[in-house]
Amino acid sequence: MKYNWLGPLLRSLLPPVAAGLLLGLFLGDYGWSLAGGLAVHLAWNLYQLIRLHHWLKTYQPDEPPPDAHGLWGEVFDGLYNIQRRDQRVRGRLQAVIDRVQESTAALKDAVIMLDAEGNLEWWNRAAETLLGLKTPQDSGQPITNLVRHPQFKAYMEQSDFKDALELPSPLNDRLHLQLQITRYGNGEQLMLVRDVTHVRQLEQMRKDFVANVSHELRTPLTVIAGYLEPLLEHADEVSPRWRRPLQQMQQQAERMKNLLDDLLLLARLEASDNLQVRQPVVVEPLLQTIVKDAQALSGTNAHRILLDAEPGLVLKGNEAELSSAFSNLVFNAVKYTPAGGEIRIRWWSDPDGAHLSVQDTGIGIESRHLTRLTERFYRVDASRSASTGGTGLGLAIVKHALIHHNGRLEIASEPGKGSLFTCHFPATQLVARRALGNAS
């Protein structure tokens, strides 16, 4: 909307012009009288301008603008109305901020606001309890200067905060914290920290229980299998009605042994978060051995198993863990692919790292199951697991073995068309061929 400034200007000039003309009528000199009136008017405007400048320079939120009349009175009244409106808005905003701070202060979880550079801007009382932050001296400090755990520093340097991080509290090693960062605004970061010590203890109890039970069951199972073996070796001397029960007992004993072996292997993988052994592993001959075992497992089903492996591609890691992970993927493809089906195994590298894919033409898996396949004992179909003799731990073993090698598992499947399992390893996990050749 265009403002009409001509009217207010004429109204402000009318009094000095009228006073100059009246004075000129008595003095008989209108020119000097008008000039004198305009000079007085200019001086009055300069005085009001100086008052406005002084008020702005020494502005206090609760100090109203100066009083005046005329055009300057309208200006000061407008400033006063804006000041009152801003005070009301600030009051409402401050009330909202106070309520947010009161609500976050009541949380048991720590809430921390960081700027785009990772410097502390604000935090609640729980952050002081869990991370040892101090008010106000830590304000503006980089969070990595106060939480010095190496994993936390690496976590802050990455750009993807999709996964949460668990680490000990800087105040107490017995406390385990889970941190999750979310970006908002112009690169600012919101960090949520919770105490997961109790959850961690329950998880450790579960792991200890599984490991202990698995160890304890191995001895009686070995005794049972030991007695069954000579009985079946002399099956001709055994009553015919006992032969089939003995064979079934041996099959179930073997199945239980496989289950215990998988449980113990998974317990060992979960016992350490990081890989302990980092030796160069030439993957191509490892895959060739797995393919031979897969062909033997296929037997009369006559699966077509194809291997395309990039020669000389070497990973840093544990050969036994990698062999267990890769063989689980290949053997699963054999078990769940109908007779005469095709299984393609590919091992290759690109600028992103190294990759292993196992693709089959099997029965496939519905999409709703894909996110849970790596859970322990998760069954897509209980009848399928019973028919194939699976333990339900294979993909959980694959997942943990890949975590030890900084890798990840990607699963794609469609019912009736087969499945594709792909292991991705970062480039940092590869061994340079030249370095390997010099070492050898």
PDB file of C-alpha atoms in Angstrom, residues 1-288:
ATOM      1  CA  MET A   1       0.000   0.000   0.000  1.00  0.00           C
ATOM      2  CA  LYS A   2       1.480   3.388  -1.074  1.00  0.00           C
ATOM      3  CA  TYR A   3       1.763   5.938   1.746  1.00  0.00           C
ATOM      4  CA  ASN A   4       0.551   9.536   1.007  1.00  0.00           C
ATOM      5  CA  TRP A   5       3.240  11.687   2.626  1.00  0.00           C
ATOM      6  CA  LEU A   6       2.128  15.013   1.097  1.00  0.00           C
ATOM      7  CA  GLY A   7      -0.778  15.579   3.515  1.00  0.00           C
ATOM      8  CA  PRO A   8       1.212  15.154   6.790  1.00  0.00           C
ATOM      9  CA  LEU A   9       4.016  17.326   5.348  1.00  0.00           C
ATOM     10  CA  LEU A  10       1.643  20.182   4.517  1.00  0.00           C
ATOM     11  CA  ARG A  11      -0.006  19.925   7.943  1.00  0.00           C
ATOM     12  CA  SER A  12       3.384  20.139   9.669  1.00  0.00           C
ATOM     13  CA  LEU A  13       4.408  23.209   7.592  1.00  0.00           C
ATOM     14  CA  LEU A  14       1.110  25.038   8.032  1.00  0.00           C
ATOM     15  CA  PRO A  15       1.753  26.416  11.600  1.00  0.00           C
ATOM     16  CA  PRO A  16       5.248  27.914  10.883  1.00  0.00           C
ATOM     17  CA  VAL A  17       4.084  29.407   7.560  1.00  0.00           C
ATOM     18  CA  ALA A  18       0.998  30.923   9.195  1.00  0.00           C
ATOM     19  CA  ALA A  19       3.096  32.317  12.061  1.00  0.00           C
ATOM     20  CA  GLY A  20       5.615  33.800   9.552  1.00  0.00           C
ATOM     21  CA  LEU A  21       2.861  35.483   7.527  1.00  0.00           C
ATOM     22  CA  LEU A  22       1.257  36.930  10.653  1.00  0.00           C
ATOM     23  CA  LEU A  23       4.615  38.231  11.861  1.00  0.00           C
ATOM     24  CA  GLY A  24       5.318  39.687   8.405  1.00  0.00           C
ATOM     25  CA  LEU A  25       1.973  41.536   8.545  1.00  0.00           C
ATOM     26  CA  PHE A  26       3.122  43.434  11.630  1.00  0.00           C
ATOM     27  CA  LEU A  27       6.770  43.904  10.529  1.00  0.00           C
ATOM     28  CA  GLY A  28       6.036  44.567   6.887  1.00  0.00           C
ATOM     29  CA  ASP A  29       8.671  42.021   5.671  1.00  0.00           C
ATOM     30  CA  TYR A  30       7.172  38.687   4.727  1.00  0.00           C
ATOM     31  CA  GLY A  31      10.414  37.103   3.411  1.00  0.00           C
ATOM     32  CA  TRP A  32      12.419  37.310   6.616  1.00  0.00           C
ATOM     33  CA  SER A  33       9.363  36.434   8.687  1.00  0.00           C
ATOM     34  CA  LEU A  34       8.732  33.238   6.686  1.00  0.00           C
ATOM     35  CA  ALA A  35      12.435  32.342   6.847  1.00  0.00           C
ATOM     36  CA  GLY A  36      12.418  32.837  10.611  1.00  0.00           C
ATOM     37  CA  GLY A  37       9.317  30.672  11.046  1.00  0.00           C
ATOM     38  CA  LEU A  38      10.768  27.883   8.916  1.00  0.00           C
ATOM     39  CA  ALA A  39      14.076  28.086  10.839  1.00  0.00           C
ATOM     40  CA  VAL A  40      12.244  27.666  14.150  1.00  0.00           C
ATOM     41  CA  HIS A  41      10.316  24.738  12.667  1.00  0.00           C
ATOM     42  CA  LEU A  42      13.550  23.125  11.429  1.00  0.00           C
ATOM     43  CA  ALA A  43      15.182  23.596  14.835  1.00  0.00           C
ATOM     44  CA  TRP A  44      12.185  21.953  16.536  1.00  0.00           C
ATOM     45  CA  ASN A  45      12.372  18.962  14.140  1.00  0.00           C
ATOM     46  CA  LEU A  46      16.102  18.619  14.734  1.00  0.00           C
ATOM     47  CA  TYR A  47      15.432  18.639  18.485  1.00  0.00           C
ATOM     48  CA  GLN A  48      12.871  15.843  18.144  1.00  0.00           C
ATOM     49  CA  LEU A  49      15.252  13.894  15.906  1.00  0.00           C
ATOM     50  CA  ILE A  50      17.991  14.182  18.550  1.00  0.00           C
ATOM     51  CA  ARG A  51      15.536  12.917  21.206  1.00  0.00           C
ATOM     52  CA  LEU A  52      14.694   9.902  18.993  1.00  0.00           C
ATOM     53  CA  HIS A  53      18.387   9.211  18.378  1.00  0.00           C
ATOM     54  CA  HIS A  54      19.144   9.341  22.115  1.00  0.00           C
ATOM     55  CA  TRP A  55      16.230   6.991  22.898  1.00  0.00           C
ATOM     56  CA  LEU A  56      17.353   4.473  20.274  1.00  0.00           C
ATOM     57  CA  LYS A  57      20.966   4.665  21.441  1.00  0.00           C
ATOM     58  CA  THR A  58      20.077   4.070  25.099  1.00  0.00           C
ATOM     59  CA  TYR A  59      17.121   1.793  24.358  1.00  0.00           C
ATOM     60  CA  GLN A  60      15.748  -0.271  27.220  1.00  0.00           C
ATOM     61  CA  PRO A  61      12.922  -2.789  26.608  1.00  0.00           C
ATOM     62  CA  ASP A  62      10.701  -1.221  29.309  1.00  0.00           C
ATOM     63  CA  GLU A  63      11.473   2.468  28.584  1.00  0.00           C
ATOM     64  CA  PRO A  64       8.780   4.146  26.423  1.00  0.00           C
ATOM     65  CA  PRO A  65       9.718   6.623  23.641  1.00  0.00           C
ATOM     66  CA  PRO A  66       9.635  10.414  24.318  1.00  0.00           C
ATOM     67  CA  ASP A  67       6.397  12.402  24.359  1.00  0.00           C
ATOM     68  CA  ALA A  68       5.644  14.891  21.569  1.00  0.00           C
ATOM     69  CA  HIS A  69       2.778  16.295  19.546  1.00  0.00           C
ATOM     70  CA  GLY A  70       2.021  16.663  15.895  1.00  0.00           C
ATOM     71  CA  LEU A  71       3.834  14.526  13.359  1.00  0.00           C
ATOM     72  CA  TRP A  72       6.515  13.564  15.857  1.00  0.00           C
ATOM     73  CA  GLY A  73       3.838  12.560  18.329  1.00  0.00           C
ATOM     74  CA  GLU A  74       2.453  10.122  15.757  1.00  0.00           C
ATOM     75  CA  VAL A  75       5.956   8.734  15.194  1.00  0.00           C
ATOM     76  CA  PHE A  76       6.568   8.237  18.911  1.00  0.00           C
ATOM     77  CA  ASP A  77       3.094   6.743  19.427  1.00  0.00           C
ATOM     78  CA  GLY A  78       3.743   4.284  16.573  1.00  0.00           C
ATOM     79  CA  LEU A  79       7.056   3.269  18.144  1.00  0.00           C
ATOM     80  CA  TYR A  80       5.319   2.835  21.501  1.00  0.00           C
ATOM     81  CA  ASN A  81       2.666   0.550  19.971  1.00  0.00           C
ATOM     82  CA  ILE A  82       5.364  -1.530  18.246  1.00  0.00           C
ATOM     83  CA  GLN A  83       7.255  -1.743  21.541  1.00  0.00           C
ATOM     84  CA  ARG A  84       4.191  -2.969  23.424  1.00  0.00           C
ATOM     85  CA  ARG A  85       3.386  -5.508  20.705  1.00  0.00           C
ATOM     86  CA  ASP A  86       6.956  -6.831  20.762  1.00  0.00           C
ATOM     87  CA  GLN A  87       6.806  -7.100  24.552  1.00  0.00           C
ATOM     88  CA  ARG A  88       3.660  -9.193  24.343  1.00  0.00           C
ATOM     89  CA  VAL A  89       5.220 -11.442  21.660  1.00  0.00           C
ATOM     90  CA  ARG A  90       8.401 -11.799  23.710  1.00  0.00           C
ATOM     91  CA  GLY A  91       6.332 -12.656  26.745  1.00  0.00           C
ATOM     92  CA  ARG A  92       4.482 -15.412  24.898  1.00  0.00           C
ATOM     93  CA  LEU A  93       7.718 -16.766  23.411  1.00  0.00           C
ATOM     94  CA  GLN A  94       9.423 -16.696  26.805  1.00  0.00           C
ATOM     95  CA  ALA A  95       6.473 -18.568  28.320  1.00  0.00           C
ATOM     96  CA  VAL A  96       6.787 -21.238  25.622  1.00  0.00           C
ATOM     97  CA  ILE A  97      10.564 -21.470  26.156  1.00  0.00           C
ATOM     98  CA  ASP A  98      10.074 -21.764  29.929  1.00  0.00           C
ATOM     99  CA  ARG A  99       7.554 -24.578  29.485  1.00  0.00           C
ATOM    100  CA  VAL A 100       9.852 -26.422  27.055  1.00  0.00           C
ATOM    101  CA  GLN A 101      12.780 -26.079  29.431  1.00  0.00           C
ATOM    102  CA  GLU A 102      10.666 -27.228  32.380  1.00  0.00           C
ATOM    103  CA  SER A 103       9.405 -30.263  30.456  1.00  0.00           C
ATOM    104  CA  THR A 104      12.876 -31.252  29.192  1.00  0.00           C
ATOM    105  CA  ALA A 105      14.331 -30.711  32.672  1.00  0.00           C
ATOM    106  CA  ALA A 106      11.872 -33.336  33.948  1.00  0.00           C
ATOM    107  CA  LEU A 107      13.095 -35.891  31.407  1.00  0.00           C
ATOM    108  CA  LYS A 108      15.399 -38.686  32.547  1.00  0.00           C
ATOM    109  CA  ASP A 109      16.971 -38.639  29.089  1.00  0.00           C
ATOM    110  CA  ALA A 110      19.542 -35.975  28.241  1.00  0.00           C
ATOM    111  CA  VAL A 111      18.600 -33.379  25.614  1.00  0.00           C
ATOM    112  CA  ILE A 112      21.482 -31.384  24.108  1.00  0.00           C
ATOM    113  CA  MET A 113      21.347 -28.693  21.420  1.00  0.00           C
ATOM    114  CA  LEU A 114      24.467 -28.248  19.261  1.00  0.00           C
ATOM    115  CA  ASP A 115      25.202 -25.707  16.571  1.00  0.00           C
ATOM    116  CA  ALA A 116      26.321 -26.652  13.053  1.00  0.00           C
ATOM    117  CA  GLU A 117      29.955 -26.960  14.252  1.00  0.00           C
ATOM    118  CA  GLY A 118      29.056 -29.269  17.151  1.00  0.00           C
ATOM    119  CA  ASN A 119      29.384 -26.626  19.887  1.00  0.00           C
ATOM    120  CA  LEU A 120      27.126 -26.734  22.946  1.00  0.00           C
ATOM    121  CA  GLU A 121      24.212 -24.285  22.914  1.00  0.00           C
ATOM    122  CA  TRP A 122      21.811 -25.673  25.547  1.00  0.00           C
ATOM    123  CA  TRP A 123      21.205 -28.839  27.581  1.00  0.00           C
ATOM    124  CA  ASN A 124      18.906 -30.087  30.342  1.00  0.00           C
ATOM    125  CA  ARG A 125      19.791 -31.304  33.827  1.00  0.00           C
ATOM    126  CA  ALA A 126      19.958 -34.974  32.751  1.00  0.00           C
ATOM    127  CA  ALA A 127      22.886 -34.094  30.464  1.00  0.00           C
ATOM    128  CA  GLU A 128      24.817 -32.911  33.496  1.00  0.00           C
ATOM    129  CA  THR A 129      24.085 -36.195  35.273  1.00  0.00           C
ATOM    130  CA  LEU A 130      24.876 -38.528  32.355  1.00  0.00           C
ATOM    131  CA  LEU A 131      27.671 -36.653  30.559  1.00  0.00           C
ATOM    132  CA  GLY A 132      29.014 -34.321  33.245  1.00  0.00           C
ATOM    133  CA  LEU A 133      28.228 -31.068  31.414  1.00  0.00           C
ATOM    134  CA  LYS A 134      28.542 -27.957  33.581  1.00  0.00           C
ATOM    135  CA  THR A 135      26.512 -24.759  33.395  1.00  0.00           C
ATOM    136  CA  PRO A 136      27.503 -22.170  32.260  1.00  0.00           C
ATOM    137  CA  GLN A 137      31.200 -22.778  31.722  1.00  0.00           C
ATOM    138  CA  ASP A 138      30.722 -25.492  29.086  1.00  0.00           C
ATOM    139  CA  SER A 139      28.455 -23.352  26.913  1.00  0.00           C
ATOM    140  CA  GLY A 140      29.994 -22.844  23.477  1.00  0.00           C
ATOM    141  CA  GLN A 141      32.502 -25.676  23.951  1.00  0.00           C
ATOM    142  CA  PRO A 142      32.803 -28.427  21.287  1.00  0.00           C
ATOM    143  CA  ILE A 143      31.014 -31.536  22.538  1.00  0.00           C
ATOM    144  CA  THR A 144      33.988 -33.688  21.463  1.00  0.00           C
ATOM    145  CA  ASN A 145      36.177 -31.816  23.988  1.00  0.00           C
ATOM    146  CA  LEU A 146      33.930 -32.986  26.804  1.00  0.00           C
ATOM    147  CA  VAL A 147      33.033 -36.496  25.607  1.00  0.00           C
ATOM    148  CA  ARG A 148      36.399 -37.882  24.535  1.00  0.00           C
ATOM    149  CA  HIS A 149      35.519 -41.476  23.666  1.00  0.00           C
ATOM    150  CA  PRO A 150      37.115 -42.427  20.274  1.00  0.00           C
ATOM    151  CA  GLN A 151      33.877 -43.985  18.994  1.00  0.00           C
ATOM    152  CA  PHE A 152      31.981 -40.792  19.821  1.00  0.00           C
ATOM    153  CA  LYS A 153      34.488 -38.667  17.913  1.00  0.00           C
ATOM    154  CA  ALA A 154      34.167 -40.919  14.863  1.00  0.00           C
ATOM    155  CA  TYR A 155      30.372 -40.824  15.226  1.00  0.00           C
ATOM    156  CA  MET A 156      30.352 -37.008  15.218  1.00  0.00           C
ATOM    157  CA  GLU A 157      32.585 -36.852  12.145  1.00  0.00           C
ATOM    158  CA  GLN A 158      30.212 -38.905  10.021  1.00  0.00           C
ATOM    159  CA  SER A 159      27.371 -37.230   8.158  1.00  0.00           C
ATOM    160  CA  ASP A 160      24.831 -40.022   8.586  1.00  0.00           C
ATOM    161  CA  PHE A 161      23.311 -40.350  12.070  1.00  0.00           C
ATOM    162  CA  LYS A 162      20.817 -43.040  11.083  1.00  0.00           C
ATOM    163  CA  ASP A 163      22.074 -45.506  13.713  1.00  0.00           C
ATOM    164  CA  ALA A 164      22.412 -44.840  17.439  1.00  0.00           C
ATOM    165  CA  LEU A 165      25.732 -45.140  19.270  1.00  0.00           C
ATOM    166  CA  GLU A 166      26.329 -46.930  22.574  1.00  0.00           C
ATOM    167  CA  LEU A 167      29.303 -46.106  24.775  1.00  0.00           C
ATOM    168  CA  PRO A 168      30.236 -45.868  28.478  1.00  0.00           C
ATOM    169  CA  SER A 169      29.408 -42.695  30.387  1.00  0.00           C
ATOM    170  CA  PRO A 170      32.401 -40.346  30.810  1.00  0.00           C
ATOM    171  CA  LEU A 171      31.490 -40.135  34.519  1.00  0.00           C
ATOM    172  CA  ASN A 172      31.049 -43.847  35.254  1.00  0.00           C
ATOM    173  CA  ASP A 173      32.243 -46.776  33.139  1.00  0.00           C
ATOM    174  CA  ARG A 174      29.463 -48.929  34.610  1.00  0.00           C
ATOM    175  CA  LEU A 175      26.825 -46.775  32.951  1.00  0.00           C
ATOM    176  CA  HIS A 176      26.096 -47.482  29.290  1.00  0.00           C
ATOM    177  CA  LEU A 177      24.600 -44.661  27.242  1.00  0.00           C
ATOM    178  CA  GLN A 178      22.819 -44.646  23.903  1.00  0.00           C
ATOM    179  CA  LEU A 179      23.234 -41.495  21.800  1.00  0.00           C
ATOM    180  CA  GLN A 180      21.144 -40.452  18.815  1.00  0.00           C
ATOM    181  CA  ILE A 181      21.658 -37.243  16.807  1.00  0.00           C
ATOM    182  CA  THR A 182      19.064 -35.543  14.605  1.00  0.00           C
ATOM    183  CA  ARG A 183      19.795 -32.611  12.316  1.00  0.00           C
ATOM    184  CA  TYR A 184      17.399 -29.672  12.113  1.00  0.00           C
ATOM    185  CA  GLY A 185      17.285 -26.029  11.000  1.00  0.00           C
ATOM    186  CA  ASN A 186      20.472 -24.762   9.333  1.00  0.00           C
ATOM    187  CA  GLY A 187      22.672 -27.706  10.226  1.00  0.00           C
ATOM    188  CA  GLU A 188      22.057 -27.586  13.986  1.00  0.00           C
ATOM    189  CA  GLN A 189      22.021 -30.896  15.829  1.00  0.00           C
ATOM    190  CA  LEU A 190      19.779 -32.281  18.556  1.00  0.00           C
ATOM    191  CA  MET A 191      21.375 -35.019  20.659  1.00  0.00           C
ATOM    192  CA  LEU A 192      19.320 -37.393  22.785  1.00  0.00           C
ATOM    193  CA  VAL A 193      21.149 -39.507  25.373  1.00  0.00           C
ATOM    194  CA  ARG A 194      19.552 -42.251  27.463  1.00  0.00           C
ATOM    195  CA  ASP A 195      20.822 -44.659  30.094  1.00  0.00           C
ATOM    196  CA  VAL A 196      20.586 -48.200  28.685  1.00  0.00           C
ATOM    197  CA  THR A 197      22.578 -49.885  31.454  1.00  0.00           C
ATOM    198  CA  HIS A 198      19.648 -52.059  32.526  1.00  0.00           C
ATOM    199  CA  VAL A 199      18.922 -53.116  28.947  1.00  0.00           C
ATOM    200  CA  ARG A 200      22.610 -53.882  28.419  1.00  0.00           C
ATOM    201  CA  GLN A 201      22.672 -55.998  31.582  1.00  0.00           C
ATOM    202  CA  LEU A 202      19.621 -57.965  30.477  1.00  0.00           C
ATOM    203  CA  GLU A 203      21.185 -58.532  27.066  1.00  0.00           C
ATOM    204  CA  GLN A 204      24.403 -59.739  28.694  1.00  0.00           C
ATOM    205  CA  MET A 205      22.410 -62.094  30.928  1.00  0.00           C
ATOM    206  CA  ARG A 206      20.731 -63.526  27.850  1.00  0.00           C
ATOM    207  CA  LYS A 207      24.065 -64.029  26.095  1.00  0.00           C
ATOM    208  CA  ASP A 208      25.603 -65.670  29.175  1.00  0.00           C
ATOM    209  CA  PHE A 209      22.585 -67.937  29.588  1.00  0.00           C
ATOM    210  CA  VAL A 210      22.674 -69.086  25.952  1.00  0.00           C
ATOM    211  CA  ALA A 211      26.420 -69.664  26.051  1.00  0.00           C
ATOM    212  CA  ASN A 212      26.309 -71.572  29.340  1.00  0.00           C
ATOM    213  CA  VAL A 213      23.349 -73.732  28.325  1.00  0.00           C
ATOM    214  CA  SER A 214      25.002 -74.519  24.994  1.00  0.00           C
ATOM    215  CA  HIS A 215      28.189 -75.621  26.744  1.00  0.00           C
ATOM    216  CA  GLU A 216      26.286 -77.710  29.278  1.00  0.00           C
ATOM    217  CA  LEU A 217      24.219 -79.475  26.595  1.00  0.00           C
ATOM    218  CA  ARG A 218      27.237 -80.513  24.544  1.00  0.00           C
ATOM    219  CA  THR A 219      28.351 -83.168  27.068  1.00  0.00           C
ATOM    220  CA  PRO A 220      25.077 -85.155  27.309  1.00  0.00           C
ATOM    221  CA  LEU A 221      24.581 -84.777  23.574  1.00  0.00           C
ATOM    222  CA  THR A 222      28.048 -86.204  22.933  1.00  0.00           C
ATOM    223  CA  VAL A 223      27.261 -89.167  25.185  1.00  0.00           C
ATOM    224  CA  ILE A 224      23.959 -89.839  23.388  1.00  0.00           C
ATOM    225  CA  ALA A 225      25.590 -89.597  19.954  1.00  0.00           C
ATOM    226  CA  GLY A 226      28.419 -91.819  21.160  1.00  0.00           C
ATOM    227  CA  TYR A 227      26.030 -94.642  22.078  1.00  0.00           C
ATOM    228  CA  LEU A 228      23.918 -94.231  18.955  1.00  0.00           C
ATOM    229  CA  GLU A 229      26.872 -94.543  16.580  1.00  0.00           C
ATOM    230  CA  PRO A 230      27.889 -98.158  17.474  1.00  0.00           C
ATOM    231  CA  LEU A 231      24.248 -99.220  17.578  1.00  0.00           C
ATOM    232  CA  LEU A 232      23.712 -98.020  14.017  1.00  0.00           C
ATOM    233  CA  GLU A 233      27.000 -99.548  12.883  1.00  0.00           C
ATOM    234  CA  HIS A 234      25.615-102.946  13.966  1.00  0.00           C
ATOM    235  CA  ALA A 235      22.086-102.283  12.766  1.00  0.00           C
ATOM    236  CA  ASP A 236      21.817-105.883  11.474  1.00  0.00           C
ATOM    237  CA  GLU A 237      22.047-107.148  15.031  1.00  0.00           C
ATOM    238  CA  VAL A 238      19.350-104.764  16.250  1.00  0.00           C
ATOM    239  CA  SER A 239      15.653-105.630  16.185  1.00  0.00           C
ATOM    240  CA  PRO A 240      14.083-104.265  12.961  1.00  0.00           C
ATOM    241  CA  ARG A 241      11.476-102.298  14.891  1.00  0.00           C
ATOM    242  CA  TRP A 242      14.286-100.277  16.554  1.00  0.00           C
ATOM    243  CA  ARG A 243      16.239 -99.371  13.415  1.00  0.00           C
ATOM    244  CA  ARG A 244      14.048 -96.475  12.306  1.00  0.00           C
ATOM    245  CA  PRO A 245      13.781 -94.942  15.819  1.00  0.00           C
ATOM    246  CA  LEU A 246      17.568 -95.141  16.152  1.00  0.00           C
ATOM    247  CA  GLN A 247      18.050 -93.432  12.779  1.00  0.00           C
ATOM    248  CA  GLN A 248      15.651 -90.652  13.763  1.00  0.00           C
ATOM    249  CA  MET A 249      17.421 -90.267  17.096  1.00  0.00           C
ATOM    250  CA  GLN A 250      20.735 -89.868  15.271  1.00  0.00           C
ATOM    251  CA  GLN A 251      19.246 -87.297  12.861  1.00  0.00           C
ATOM    252  CA  GLN A 252      17.805 -85.233  15.717  1.00  0.00           C
ATOM    253  CA  ALA A 253      21.064 -85.504  17.668  1.00  0.00           C
ATOM    254  CA  GLU A 254      22.934 -84.171  14.636  1.00  0.00           C
ATOM    255  CA  ARG A 255      20.396 -81.374  14.279  1.00  0.00           C
ATOM    256  CA  MET A 256      20.829 -80.471  17.946  1.00  0.00           C
ATOM    257  CA  LYS A 257      24.608 -80.505  17.537  1.00  0.00           C
ATOM    258  CA  ASN A 258      24.345 -78.070  14.621  1.00  0.00           C
ATOM    259  CA  LEU A 259      22.106 -75.836  16.706  1.00  0.00           C
ATOM    260  CA  LEU A 260      24.557 -75.823  19.615  1.00  0.00           C
ATOM    261  CA  ASP A 261      27.471 -75.130  17.277  1.00  0.00           C
ATOM    262  CA  ASP A 262      25.610 -72.154  15.805  1.00  0.00           C
ATOM    263  CA  LEU A 263      24.664 -70.872  19.266  1.00  0.00           C
ATOM    264  CA  LEU A 264      28.268 -71.057  20.453  1.00  0.00           C
ATOM    265  CA  LEU A 265      29.529 -69.363  17.305  1.00  0.00           C
ATOM    266  CA  LEU A 266      26.967 -66.590  17.665  1.00  0.00           C
ATOM    267  CA  ALA A 267      27.887 -66.188  21.344  1.00  0.00           C
ATOM    268  CA  ARG A 268      31.548 -65.778  20.396  1.00  0.00           C
ATOM    269  CA  LEU A 269      30.669 -63.205  17.729  1.00  0.00           C
ATOM    270  CA  GLU A 270      28.533 -61.221  20.163  1.00  0.00           C
ATOM    271  CA  ALA A 271      31.146 -61.399  22.935  1.00  0.00           C
ATOM    272  CA  SER A 272      33.324 -58.781  21.221  1.00  0.00           C
ATOM    273  CA  ASP A 273      32.164 -55.668  19.404  1.00  0.00           C
ATOM    274  CA  ASN A 274      35.300 -55.435  17.271  1.00  0.00           C
ATOM    275  CA  LEU A 275      37.249 -57.906  15.207  1.00  0.00           C
ATOM    276  CA  GLN A 276      40.198 -59.313  17.138  1.00  0.00           C
ATOM    277  CA  VAL A 277      42.083 -60.956  14.260  1.00  0.00           C
ATOM    278  CA  ARG A 278      42.865 -58.919  11.158  1.00  0.00           C
ATOM    279  CA  GLN A 279      44.756 -61.051   8.678  1.00  0.00           C
ATOM    280  CA  PRO A 280      44.693 -60.814   4.869  1.00  0.00           C
ATOM    281  CA  VAL A 281      42.014 -63.189   3.563  1.00  0.00           C
ATOM    282  CA  VAL A 282      42.075 -64.110  -0.129  1.00  0.00           C
ATOM    283  CA  VAL A 283      38.378 -64.565  -0.782  1.00  0.00           C
ATOM    284  CA  GLU A 284      38.394 -66.278  -4.206  1.00  0.00           C
ATOM    285  CA  PRO A 285      39.755 -69.695  -3.073  1.00  0.00           C
ATOM    286  CA  LEU A 286      37.541 -69.472   0.008  1.00  0.00           C
ATOM    287  CA  LEU A 287      34.482 -69.131  -2.244  1.00  0.00           C
ATOM    288  CA  GLN A 288      35.665 -71.994  -4.462  1.00  0.00           C
TER     289      GLN A 288
END
